[in-house]
XYZ file of C-alpha atoms in Angstrom:
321
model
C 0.000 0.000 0.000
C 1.004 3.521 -0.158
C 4.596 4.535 1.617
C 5.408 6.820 4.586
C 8.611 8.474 4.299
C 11.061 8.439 6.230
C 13.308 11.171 8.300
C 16.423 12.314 7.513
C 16.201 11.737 3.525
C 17.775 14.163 0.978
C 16.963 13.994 -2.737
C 18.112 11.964 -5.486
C 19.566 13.313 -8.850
C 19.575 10.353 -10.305
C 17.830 10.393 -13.842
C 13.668 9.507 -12.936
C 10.281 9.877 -15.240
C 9.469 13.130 -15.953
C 7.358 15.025 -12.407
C 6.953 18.220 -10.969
C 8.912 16.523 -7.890
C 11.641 14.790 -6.826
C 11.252 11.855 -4.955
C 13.087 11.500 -1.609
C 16.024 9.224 -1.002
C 17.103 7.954 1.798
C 20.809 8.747 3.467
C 23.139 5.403 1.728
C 20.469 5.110 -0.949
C 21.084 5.149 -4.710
C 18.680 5.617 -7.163
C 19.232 4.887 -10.707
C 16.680 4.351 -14.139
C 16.924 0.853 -15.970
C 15.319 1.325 -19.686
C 14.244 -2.341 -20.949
C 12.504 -2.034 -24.356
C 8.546 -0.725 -23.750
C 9.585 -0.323 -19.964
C 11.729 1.856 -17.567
C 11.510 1.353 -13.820
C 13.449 2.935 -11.375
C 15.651 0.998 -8.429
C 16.339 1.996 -4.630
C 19.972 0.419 -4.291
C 21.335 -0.085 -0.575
C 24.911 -1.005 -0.921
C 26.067 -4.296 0.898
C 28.360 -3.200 3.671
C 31.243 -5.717 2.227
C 31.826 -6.486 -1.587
C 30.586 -10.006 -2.402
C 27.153 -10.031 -0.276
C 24.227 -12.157 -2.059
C 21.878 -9.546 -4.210
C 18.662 -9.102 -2.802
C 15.364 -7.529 -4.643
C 12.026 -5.800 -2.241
C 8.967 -5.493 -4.159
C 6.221 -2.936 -2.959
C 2.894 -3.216 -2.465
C -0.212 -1.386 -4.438
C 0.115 2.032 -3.991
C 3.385 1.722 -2.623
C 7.549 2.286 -3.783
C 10.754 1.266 -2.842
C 10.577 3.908 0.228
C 8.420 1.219 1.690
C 11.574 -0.899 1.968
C 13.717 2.023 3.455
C 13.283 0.859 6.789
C 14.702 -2.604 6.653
C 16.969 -2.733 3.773
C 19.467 -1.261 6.182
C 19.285 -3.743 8.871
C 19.873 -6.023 6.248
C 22.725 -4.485 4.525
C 25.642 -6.893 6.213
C 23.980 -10.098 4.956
C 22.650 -8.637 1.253
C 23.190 -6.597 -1.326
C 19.453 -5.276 -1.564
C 17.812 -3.570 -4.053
C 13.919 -2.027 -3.972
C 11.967 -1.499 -7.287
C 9.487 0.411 -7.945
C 6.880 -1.435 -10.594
C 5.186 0.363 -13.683
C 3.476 3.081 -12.789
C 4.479 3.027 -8.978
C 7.286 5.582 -7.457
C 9.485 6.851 -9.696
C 8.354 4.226 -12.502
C 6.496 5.411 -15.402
C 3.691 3.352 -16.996
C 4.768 0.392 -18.730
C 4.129 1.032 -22.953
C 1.410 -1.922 -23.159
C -0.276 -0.932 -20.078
C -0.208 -4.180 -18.626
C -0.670 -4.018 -14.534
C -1.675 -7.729 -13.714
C -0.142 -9.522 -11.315
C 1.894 -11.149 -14.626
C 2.805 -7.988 -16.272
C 4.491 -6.871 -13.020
C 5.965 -10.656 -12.184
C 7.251 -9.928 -15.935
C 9.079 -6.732 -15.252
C 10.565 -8.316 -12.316
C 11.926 -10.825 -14.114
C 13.207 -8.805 -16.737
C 14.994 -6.518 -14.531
C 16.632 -9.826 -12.615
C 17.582 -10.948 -16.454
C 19.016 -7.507 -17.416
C 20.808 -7.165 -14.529
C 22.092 -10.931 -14.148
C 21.817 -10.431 -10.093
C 19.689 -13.933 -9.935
C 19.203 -15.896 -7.688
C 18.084 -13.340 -5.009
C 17.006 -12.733 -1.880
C 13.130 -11.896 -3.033
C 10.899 -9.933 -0.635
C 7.321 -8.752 -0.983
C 4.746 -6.651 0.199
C 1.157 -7.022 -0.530
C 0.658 -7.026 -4.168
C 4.339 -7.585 -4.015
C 3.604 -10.582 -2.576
C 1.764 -11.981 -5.095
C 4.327 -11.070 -7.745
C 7.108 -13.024 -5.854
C 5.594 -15.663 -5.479
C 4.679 -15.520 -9.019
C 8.171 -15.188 -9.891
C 9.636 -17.607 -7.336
C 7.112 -20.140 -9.124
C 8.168 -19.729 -12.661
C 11.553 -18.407 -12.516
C 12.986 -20.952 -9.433
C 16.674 -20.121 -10.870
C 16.045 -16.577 -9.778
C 15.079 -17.547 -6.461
C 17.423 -18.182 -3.331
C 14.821 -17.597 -0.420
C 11.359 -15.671 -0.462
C 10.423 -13.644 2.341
C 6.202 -12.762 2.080
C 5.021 -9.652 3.785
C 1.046 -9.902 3.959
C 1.503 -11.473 0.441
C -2.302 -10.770 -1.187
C -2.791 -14.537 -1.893
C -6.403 -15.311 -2.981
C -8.675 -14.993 -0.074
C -13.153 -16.247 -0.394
C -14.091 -13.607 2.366
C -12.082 -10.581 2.229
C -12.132 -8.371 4.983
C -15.130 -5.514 4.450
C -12.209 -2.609 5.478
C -10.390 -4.526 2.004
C -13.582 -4.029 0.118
C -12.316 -0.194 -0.821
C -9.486 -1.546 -2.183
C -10.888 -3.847 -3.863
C -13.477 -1.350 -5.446
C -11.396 0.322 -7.577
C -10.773 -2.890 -9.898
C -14.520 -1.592 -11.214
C -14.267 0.143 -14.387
C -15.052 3.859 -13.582
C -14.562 3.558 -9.972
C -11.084 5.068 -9.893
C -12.126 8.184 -11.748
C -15.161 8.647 -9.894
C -13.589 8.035 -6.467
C -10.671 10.579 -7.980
C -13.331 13.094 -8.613
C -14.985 12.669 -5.262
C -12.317 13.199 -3.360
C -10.684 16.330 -5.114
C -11.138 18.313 -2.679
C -9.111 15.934 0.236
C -5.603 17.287 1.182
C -2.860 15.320 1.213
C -2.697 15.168 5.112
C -6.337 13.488 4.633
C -5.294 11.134 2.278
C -2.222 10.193 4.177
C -4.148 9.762 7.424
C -6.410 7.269 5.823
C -3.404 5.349 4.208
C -1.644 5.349 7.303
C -5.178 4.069 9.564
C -5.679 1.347 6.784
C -1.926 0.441 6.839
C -0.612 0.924 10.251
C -1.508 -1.498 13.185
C -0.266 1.903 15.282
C -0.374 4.852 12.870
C 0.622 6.952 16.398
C 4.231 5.744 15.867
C 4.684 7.319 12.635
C 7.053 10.443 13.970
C 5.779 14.008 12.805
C 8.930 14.672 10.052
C 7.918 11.184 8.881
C 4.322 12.039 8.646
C 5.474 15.166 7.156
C 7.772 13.038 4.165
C 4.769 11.213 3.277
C 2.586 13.996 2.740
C 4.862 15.221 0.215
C 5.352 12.126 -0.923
C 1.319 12.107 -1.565
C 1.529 15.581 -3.177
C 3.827 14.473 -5.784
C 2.232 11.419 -6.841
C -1.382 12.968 -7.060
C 0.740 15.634 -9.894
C 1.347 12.146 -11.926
C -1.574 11.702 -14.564
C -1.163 8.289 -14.662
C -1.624 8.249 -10.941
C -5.225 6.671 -10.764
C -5.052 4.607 -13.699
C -1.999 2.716 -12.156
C -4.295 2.018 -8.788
C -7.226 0.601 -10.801
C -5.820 -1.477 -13.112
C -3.339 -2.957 -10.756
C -6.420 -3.519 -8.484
C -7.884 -5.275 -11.686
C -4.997 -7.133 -11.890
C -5.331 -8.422 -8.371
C -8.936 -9.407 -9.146
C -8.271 -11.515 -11.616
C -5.474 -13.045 -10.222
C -7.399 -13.896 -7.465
C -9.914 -15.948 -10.345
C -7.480 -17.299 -11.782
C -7.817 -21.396 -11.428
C -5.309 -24.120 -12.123
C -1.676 -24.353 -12.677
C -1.895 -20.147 -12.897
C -3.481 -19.738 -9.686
C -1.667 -18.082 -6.776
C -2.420 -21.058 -3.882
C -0.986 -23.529 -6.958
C 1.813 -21.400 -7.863
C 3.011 -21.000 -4.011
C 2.178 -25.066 -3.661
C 5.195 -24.897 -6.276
C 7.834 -22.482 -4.608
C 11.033 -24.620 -4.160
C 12.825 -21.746 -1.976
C 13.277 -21.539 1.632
C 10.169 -19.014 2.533
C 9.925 -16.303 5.296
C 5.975 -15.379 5.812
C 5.181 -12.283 7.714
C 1.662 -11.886 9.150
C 0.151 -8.601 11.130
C -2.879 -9.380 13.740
C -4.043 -6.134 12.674
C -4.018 -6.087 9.005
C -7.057 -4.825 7.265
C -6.110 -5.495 4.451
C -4.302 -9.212 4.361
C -6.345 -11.511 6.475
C -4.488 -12.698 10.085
C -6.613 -15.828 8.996
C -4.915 -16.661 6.109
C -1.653 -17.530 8.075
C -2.147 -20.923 8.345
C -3.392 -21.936 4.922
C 0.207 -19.953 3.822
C 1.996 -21.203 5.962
C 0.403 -25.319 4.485
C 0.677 -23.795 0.845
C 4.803 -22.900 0.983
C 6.487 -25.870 1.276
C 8.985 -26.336 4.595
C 8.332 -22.363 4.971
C 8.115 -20.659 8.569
C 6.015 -18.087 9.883
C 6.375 -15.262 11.706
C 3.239 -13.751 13.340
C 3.077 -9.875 14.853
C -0.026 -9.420 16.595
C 0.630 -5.678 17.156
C 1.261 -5.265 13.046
C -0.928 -3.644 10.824
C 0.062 -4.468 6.612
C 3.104 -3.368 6.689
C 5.292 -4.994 8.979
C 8.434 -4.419 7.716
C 7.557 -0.714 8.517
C 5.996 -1.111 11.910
C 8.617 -3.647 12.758
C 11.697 -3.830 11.450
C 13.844 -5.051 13.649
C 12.008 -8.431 14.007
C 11.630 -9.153 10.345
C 15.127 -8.243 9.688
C 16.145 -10.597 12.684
C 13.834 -13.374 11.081
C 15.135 -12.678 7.343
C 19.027 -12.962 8.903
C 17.495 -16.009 10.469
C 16.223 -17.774 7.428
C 18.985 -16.656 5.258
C 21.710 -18.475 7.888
C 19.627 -21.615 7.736
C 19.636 -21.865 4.223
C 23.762 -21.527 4.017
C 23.857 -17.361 4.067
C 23.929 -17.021 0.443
């Protein structure tokens, strides 16, 4: 879901899609454009602390960036070499040319990026609709795989939560705009209070400069005119992945994941069911689970610490590189 930025950040002059803003980078970030034919996206690079760490790759949410990653990929930076993306349309990433936001197109660019790059097999991590998309790409693309680590992965679920039903809204053609139009008149602190209460299992521990970051943060991606589009058709995309039946279907697709898997679950997500813990955790072969009662949907936000000390953990089981 959508980022909160962090404190202490300074701005990037690193080449980005054309805005009336700069995005904000954090202090030890990078940021740098990768143009693949009929797609550009934009990566968040935090520098292993030693030459020779294992790459790693963080994939957002809906509505999210790279920034979402900011808090972690630090912890993190004396076991990987990590790298956050932001997907088409999302950040600093313009739309992709064919418009495609499904749950495949973005799985797609991933993979494309991992190809271009030749950092496979990572370290994959994912957020939300991130989630999906790794495990997407863990599924068909094992080679570029060394462990998954699943965030409130949106996996398929037959009673979504009604505070998901929102969300899940703007998959309906003409929703979007209309909701858009609706809400013209909302400031960006309004907006960002209602990310943050949907997000947050504790939106109170967001600090004031970091509420502050993410209202600017909100400012410039409302300027974007591909903004709204972006949010429904990914939603779409979710949708129908969540139809999908057979070999394509998420549930069979994780059923197939070969690598050692990390799942993250908040007791306060609205968004990601707590429920839906246990049929994960059944799905991902050999995986383990990590369960934060006090976590809203974005746990490695609210907490860090303890999914960085769980990553390090499953990364040292499975031979640290």
């Amino acid at each position: 879901m959508s980022s909160t930025e962090l404190p202490e950040t300074r701005t990037s002059d690193a080449p980005t899609a054309s805005r009336a803003r700069a995005v904000r980078v954090a202090d030890g970030e990078e940021l740098r454009s990768v143009a693949l034919p009929g797609l550009t996206l934009t990566v968040r690079a935090r520098p292993g602390n030693r030459p020779g760490l294992p790459p790693a790759l963080y994939v957002h949410g809906l509505g999210g960036s790279s920034q979402n990653w900011s808090d972690l990929m630090p912890l993190l930076a004396d076991v990987v070499d990590g790298e956050a993306v932001d997907l088409p349309g999302f950040g600093d990433s313009p739309p992709p040319d064919d418009g495609n936001y499904s749950v495949t197109g973005h799985a797609r660019a991933v993979i494309r990026l991992l190809d271009s790059a030749g950092r496979g097999p990572v370290h994959l991590f994912g957020n939300s609709m991130g989630g999906a998309v790794a495990t997407r790409v863990a599924a068909v693309r094992p080679d570029l795989v060394r462990t998954l680590t699943l965030v409130s992965p949106a996996l398929p679920e037959l009673r979504a939560q009604r505070t998901a039903w929102p969300t899940a809204l703007l998959a309906v053609p003409g929703i979007a705009s209309f909701f858009a139009k609706l809400t013209k008149d909302w400031t960006a602190e309004q907006r960002v209070r209602g990310v943050l209460s949907l997000c947050y299992g504790d939106p109170g521990q967001v600090t004031e400069e970091g509420f502050r970051h993410a209202v600017e943060e909100m400012e410039r991606r409302l300027e974007l005119p591909y903004f709204w589009d972006a949010m429904a058709r990914s939603s779409r995309g979710i949708v129908d992945a969540y139809t999908l039946g057979g070999q394509h279907g998420l549930w069979r697709q994780a059923e197939r994941v070969l690598a050692p898997t990390l799942l993250v679950y908040g007791g306060r997500d609205q968004l990601v069911s707590y429920r839906m813990a246990r049929k994960a955790a059944a799905a991902f072969r050999g995986s383990r689970l990590l369960t934060l009662p006090e976590a809203g949907h974005v746990a490695m936000m609210e907490h860090p610490e303890t999914v960085a000390q769980a990553v390090r953990d499953l990364i040292a089981d499975s031979g640290g590189s």
